[in-house]
Coordinates of C-alpha atoms in Angstrom, one line a residue:
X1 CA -14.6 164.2 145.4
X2 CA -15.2 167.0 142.7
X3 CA -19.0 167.2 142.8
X4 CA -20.4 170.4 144.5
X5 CA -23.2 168.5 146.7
X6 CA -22.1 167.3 150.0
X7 CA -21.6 163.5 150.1
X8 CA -21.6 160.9 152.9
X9 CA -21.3 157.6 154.5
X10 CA -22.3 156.5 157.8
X11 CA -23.7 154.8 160.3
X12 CA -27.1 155.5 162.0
X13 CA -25.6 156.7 165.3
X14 CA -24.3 159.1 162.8
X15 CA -20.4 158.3 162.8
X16 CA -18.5 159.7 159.0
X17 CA -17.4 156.8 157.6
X18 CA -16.7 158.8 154.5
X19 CA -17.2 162.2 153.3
X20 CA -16.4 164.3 149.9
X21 CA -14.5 167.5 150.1
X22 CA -18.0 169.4 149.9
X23 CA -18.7 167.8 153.4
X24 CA -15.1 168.0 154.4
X25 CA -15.9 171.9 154.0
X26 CA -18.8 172.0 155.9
X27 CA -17.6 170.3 158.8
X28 CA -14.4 172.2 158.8
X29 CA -12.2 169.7 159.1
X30 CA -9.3 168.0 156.4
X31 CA -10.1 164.9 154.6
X32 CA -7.7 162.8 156.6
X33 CA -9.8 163.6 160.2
X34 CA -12.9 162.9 157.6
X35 CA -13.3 160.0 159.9
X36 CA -13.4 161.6 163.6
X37 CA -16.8 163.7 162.4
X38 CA -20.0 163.1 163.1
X39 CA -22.9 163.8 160.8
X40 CA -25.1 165.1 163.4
X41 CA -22.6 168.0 164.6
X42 CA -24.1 169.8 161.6
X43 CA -27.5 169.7 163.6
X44 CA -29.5 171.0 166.2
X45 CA -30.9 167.8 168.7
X46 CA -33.8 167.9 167.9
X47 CA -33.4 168.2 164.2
X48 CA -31.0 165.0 164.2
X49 CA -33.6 163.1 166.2
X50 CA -35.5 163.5 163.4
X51 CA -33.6 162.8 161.0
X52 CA -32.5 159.7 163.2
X53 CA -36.0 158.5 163.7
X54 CA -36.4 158.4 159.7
X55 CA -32.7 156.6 159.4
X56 CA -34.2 153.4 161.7
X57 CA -37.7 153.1 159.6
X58 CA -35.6 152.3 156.8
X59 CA -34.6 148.9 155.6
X60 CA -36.6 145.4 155.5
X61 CA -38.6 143.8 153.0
X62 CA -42.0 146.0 153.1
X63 CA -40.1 149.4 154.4
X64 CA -38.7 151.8 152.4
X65 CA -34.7 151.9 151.8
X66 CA -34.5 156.1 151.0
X67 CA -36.3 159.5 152.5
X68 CA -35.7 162.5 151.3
X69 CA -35.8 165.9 153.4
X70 CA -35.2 169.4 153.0
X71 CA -34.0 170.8 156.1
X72 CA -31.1 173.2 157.0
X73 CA -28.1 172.8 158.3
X74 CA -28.9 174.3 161.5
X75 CA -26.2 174.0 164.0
X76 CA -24.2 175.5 161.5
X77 CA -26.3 178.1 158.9
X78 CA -29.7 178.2 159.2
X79 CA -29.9 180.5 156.2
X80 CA -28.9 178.0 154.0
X81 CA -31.7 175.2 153.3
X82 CA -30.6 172.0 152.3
X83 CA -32.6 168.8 150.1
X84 CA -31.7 165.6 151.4
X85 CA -31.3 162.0 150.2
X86 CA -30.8 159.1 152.6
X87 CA -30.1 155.8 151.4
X88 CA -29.4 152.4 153.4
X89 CA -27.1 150.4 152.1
X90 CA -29.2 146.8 151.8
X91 CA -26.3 144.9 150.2
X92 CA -24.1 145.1 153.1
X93 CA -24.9 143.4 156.0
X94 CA -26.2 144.9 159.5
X95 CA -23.7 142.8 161.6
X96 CA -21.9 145.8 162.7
X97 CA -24.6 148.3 162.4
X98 CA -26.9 149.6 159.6
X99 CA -24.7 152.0 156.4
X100 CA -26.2 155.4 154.9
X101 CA -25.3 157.2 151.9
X102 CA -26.0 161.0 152.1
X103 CA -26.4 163.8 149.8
X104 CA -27.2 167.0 150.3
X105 CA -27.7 169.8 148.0
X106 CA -28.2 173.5 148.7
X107 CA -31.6 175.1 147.5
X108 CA -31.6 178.0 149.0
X109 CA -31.4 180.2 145.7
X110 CA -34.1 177.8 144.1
X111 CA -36.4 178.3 147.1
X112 CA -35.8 182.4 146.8
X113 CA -36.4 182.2 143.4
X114 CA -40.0 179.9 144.0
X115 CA -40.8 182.9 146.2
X116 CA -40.4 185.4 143.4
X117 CA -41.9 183.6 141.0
X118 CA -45.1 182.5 143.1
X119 CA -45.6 186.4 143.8
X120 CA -45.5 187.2 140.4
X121 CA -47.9 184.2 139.3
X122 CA -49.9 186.0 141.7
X123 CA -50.2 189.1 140.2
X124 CA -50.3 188.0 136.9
X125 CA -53.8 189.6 135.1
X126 CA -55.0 186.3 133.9
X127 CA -56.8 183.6 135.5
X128 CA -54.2 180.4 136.3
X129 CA -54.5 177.9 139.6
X130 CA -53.4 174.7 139.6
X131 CA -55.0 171.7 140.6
X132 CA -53.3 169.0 142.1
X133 CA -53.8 165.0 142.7
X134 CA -56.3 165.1 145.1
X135 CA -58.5 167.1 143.0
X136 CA -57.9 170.4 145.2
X137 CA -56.7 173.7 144.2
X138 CA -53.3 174.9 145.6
X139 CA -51.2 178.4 146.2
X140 CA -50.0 179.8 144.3
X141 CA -52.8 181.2 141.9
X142 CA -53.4 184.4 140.4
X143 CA -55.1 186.9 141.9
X144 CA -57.3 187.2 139.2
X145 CA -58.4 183.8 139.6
X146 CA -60.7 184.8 142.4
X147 CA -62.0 187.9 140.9
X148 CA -63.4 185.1 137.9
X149 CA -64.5 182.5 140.1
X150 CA -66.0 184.9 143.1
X151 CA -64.1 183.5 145.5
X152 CA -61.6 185.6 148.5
X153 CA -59.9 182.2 148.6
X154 CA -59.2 178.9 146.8
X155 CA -56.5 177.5 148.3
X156 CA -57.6 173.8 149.4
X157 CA -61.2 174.0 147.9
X158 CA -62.0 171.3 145.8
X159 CA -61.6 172.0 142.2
X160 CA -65.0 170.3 140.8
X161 CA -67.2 172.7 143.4
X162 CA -64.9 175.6 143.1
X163 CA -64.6 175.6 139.0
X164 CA -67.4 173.4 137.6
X165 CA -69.7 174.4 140.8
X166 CA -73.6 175.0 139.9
X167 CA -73.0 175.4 137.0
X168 CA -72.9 172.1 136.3
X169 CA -76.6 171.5 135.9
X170 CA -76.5 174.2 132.8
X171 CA -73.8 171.6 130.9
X172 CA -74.1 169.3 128.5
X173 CA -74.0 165.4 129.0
X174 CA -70.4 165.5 126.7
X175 CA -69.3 168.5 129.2
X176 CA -70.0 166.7 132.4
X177 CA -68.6 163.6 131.1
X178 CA -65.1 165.6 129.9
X179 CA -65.2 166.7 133.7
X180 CA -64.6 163.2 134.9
X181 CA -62.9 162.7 132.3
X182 CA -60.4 165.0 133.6
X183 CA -60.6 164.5 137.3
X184 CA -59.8 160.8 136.7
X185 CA -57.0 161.9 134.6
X186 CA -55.0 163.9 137.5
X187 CA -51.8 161.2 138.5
X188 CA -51.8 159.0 135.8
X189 CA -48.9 157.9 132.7
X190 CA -48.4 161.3 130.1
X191 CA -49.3 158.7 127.7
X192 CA -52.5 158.3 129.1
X193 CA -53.5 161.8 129.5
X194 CA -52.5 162.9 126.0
X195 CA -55.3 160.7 124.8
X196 CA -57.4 161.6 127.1
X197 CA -57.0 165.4 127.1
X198 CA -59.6 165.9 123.6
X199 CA -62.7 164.8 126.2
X200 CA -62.0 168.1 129.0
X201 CA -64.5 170.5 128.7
X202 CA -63.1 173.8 127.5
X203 CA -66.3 176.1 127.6
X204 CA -68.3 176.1 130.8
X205 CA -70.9 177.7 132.5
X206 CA -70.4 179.8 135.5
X207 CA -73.3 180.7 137.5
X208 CA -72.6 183.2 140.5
X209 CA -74.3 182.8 144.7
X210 CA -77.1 184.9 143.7
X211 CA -78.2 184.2 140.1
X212 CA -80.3 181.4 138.3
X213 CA -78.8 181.6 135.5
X214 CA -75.2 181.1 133.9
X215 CA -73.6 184.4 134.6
X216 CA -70.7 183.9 132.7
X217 CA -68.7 181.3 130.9
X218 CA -65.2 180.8 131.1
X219 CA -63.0 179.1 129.0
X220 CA -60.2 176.2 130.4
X221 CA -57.1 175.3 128.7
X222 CA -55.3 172.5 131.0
X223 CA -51.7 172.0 131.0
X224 CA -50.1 169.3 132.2
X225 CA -47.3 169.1 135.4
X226 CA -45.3 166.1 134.5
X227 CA -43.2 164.2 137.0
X228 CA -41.6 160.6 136.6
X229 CA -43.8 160.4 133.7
X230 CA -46.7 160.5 135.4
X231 CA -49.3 164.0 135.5
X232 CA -48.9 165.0 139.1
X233 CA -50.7 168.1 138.8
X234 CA -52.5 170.1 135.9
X235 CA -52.1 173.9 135.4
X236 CA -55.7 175.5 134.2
X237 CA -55.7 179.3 132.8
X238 CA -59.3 180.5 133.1
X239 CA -60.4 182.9 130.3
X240 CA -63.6 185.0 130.5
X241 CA -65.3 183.8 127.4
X242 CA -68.7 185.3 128.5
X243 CA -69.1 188.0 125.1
X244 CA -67.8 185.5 122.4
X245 CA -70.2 182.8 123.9
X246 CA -73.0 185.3 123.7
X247 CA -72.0 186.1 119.9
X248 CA -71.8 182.8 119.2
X249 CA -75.5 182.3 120.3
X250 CA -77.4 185.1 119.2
X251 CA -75.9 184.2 115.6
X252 CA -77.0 180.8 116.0
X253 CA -80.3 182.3 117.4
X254 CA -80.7 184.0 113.7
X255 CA -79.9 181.4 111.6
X256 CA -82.8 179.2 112.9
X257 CA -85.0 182.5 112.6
X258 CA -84.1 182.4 108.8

């Protein structure tokens, strides 16, 4: 009764079978009339169709018995965005209709705040984009990022042509096989990753449209996004490297002249 996310039961025609006093709020109505309110007055139609159709693919023995949704409550406030969770209840039997459990919780400040934060990501003077399970690179990502990898966008490009690119025939065998190593380490256990992570390549090669030659390197550090235990998606800052590579080498280069 006390918790601050709406909660309810009922049916998939949408009848209240039983609400908190978060929902009774919502509704507007006491918690004695709880039972004469329907979820889907909280909805435009066509929003509760949806949510309706999603209701009825739930339950059986190969179909899912929960969705999740983040959707507003737009009959109401459409300003206010809402996540979610429908549950069927497959203990109880379906004789007189299929049972939902509800709960919604209001993001709308977590959602303003993603904003800010993805436009200051953006900005940011360092190179960051992250790259998520199917190997592709995702908004948000700093501007900067494109400025190092000579791109105007990289939102959807696939991370091995995008960061590894051409350059990849000026790496080592070690360095290409710390690239797979890495792309075959996107979605699995943390466990897995951590001892996995000593393999990525952390110096590369970049070699621009128009050159033969590396034109810069850049140096990766990955960080991992971990979700249910598992690496769903890997955070990369890109660092131009180019002048301590080029130290590196011309000392080597005098060594072996000595």
């Amino acid at each position: 009764e006390e918790m601050p996310d709406i909660f309810a039961i009922l049916t998939e025609q949408g009848q209240v079978v039983r609400g908190n006093r978060a929902f009774c709020k919502v509704v507007e109505c006491d918690e004695e009339s709880v039972y004469e309110t329907n979820f889907k007055e909280l909805f435009l139609e066509e929003s509760w169709a949806m949510i309706q159709r999603m209701l009825q693919s739930t339950g059986g023995k190969t179909e899912r018995n929960s969705f999740t949704i983040e959707m507003p409550i737009d009959r109401k406030n459409p300003n206010r965005l809402f996540y979610w969770t429908f549950s069927r209840f497959v203990s109880v039997s379906d004789r007189r209709g299929r049972i939902y459990s509800v709960i919604g919780r209001d993001i709308s400040e977590l959602r303003a705040f993603q904003v800010k934060l993805a436009n200051i990501f953006a900005a940011i003077p360092l190179g960051v984009l992250t790259i998520n399970s199917d190997a592709v690179i995702e908004a948000p990502y700093s501007a900067y990022t494109e400025l190092l990898l000579e791109s105007d966008s990289l939102d959807g490009l696939k991370a091995e042509e995008c960061l590894y690119g051409s350059g990849q025939k000026f790496m080592t065998v070690s360095q290409i096989e710390g690239m797979k190593v890495f792309f075959n380490h996107i979605g699995v256990e943390e466990e897995w990753y951590d001892m996995a992570k000593g393999n990525f390549p952390t110096e590369i090669p970049f070699v621009a449209h128009d050159s033969l030659e590396p034109s810069k390197w850049l140096g990766l550090t990955y960080n991992p996004i971990v979700r249910s235990g598992k690496v769903e998606k890997i955070l990369v800052v890109v660092d131009d490297i180019t002048e301590r590579v080029r130290q590196r080498q011309e000392f080597a280069a005098r060594l072996s002249k000595e």
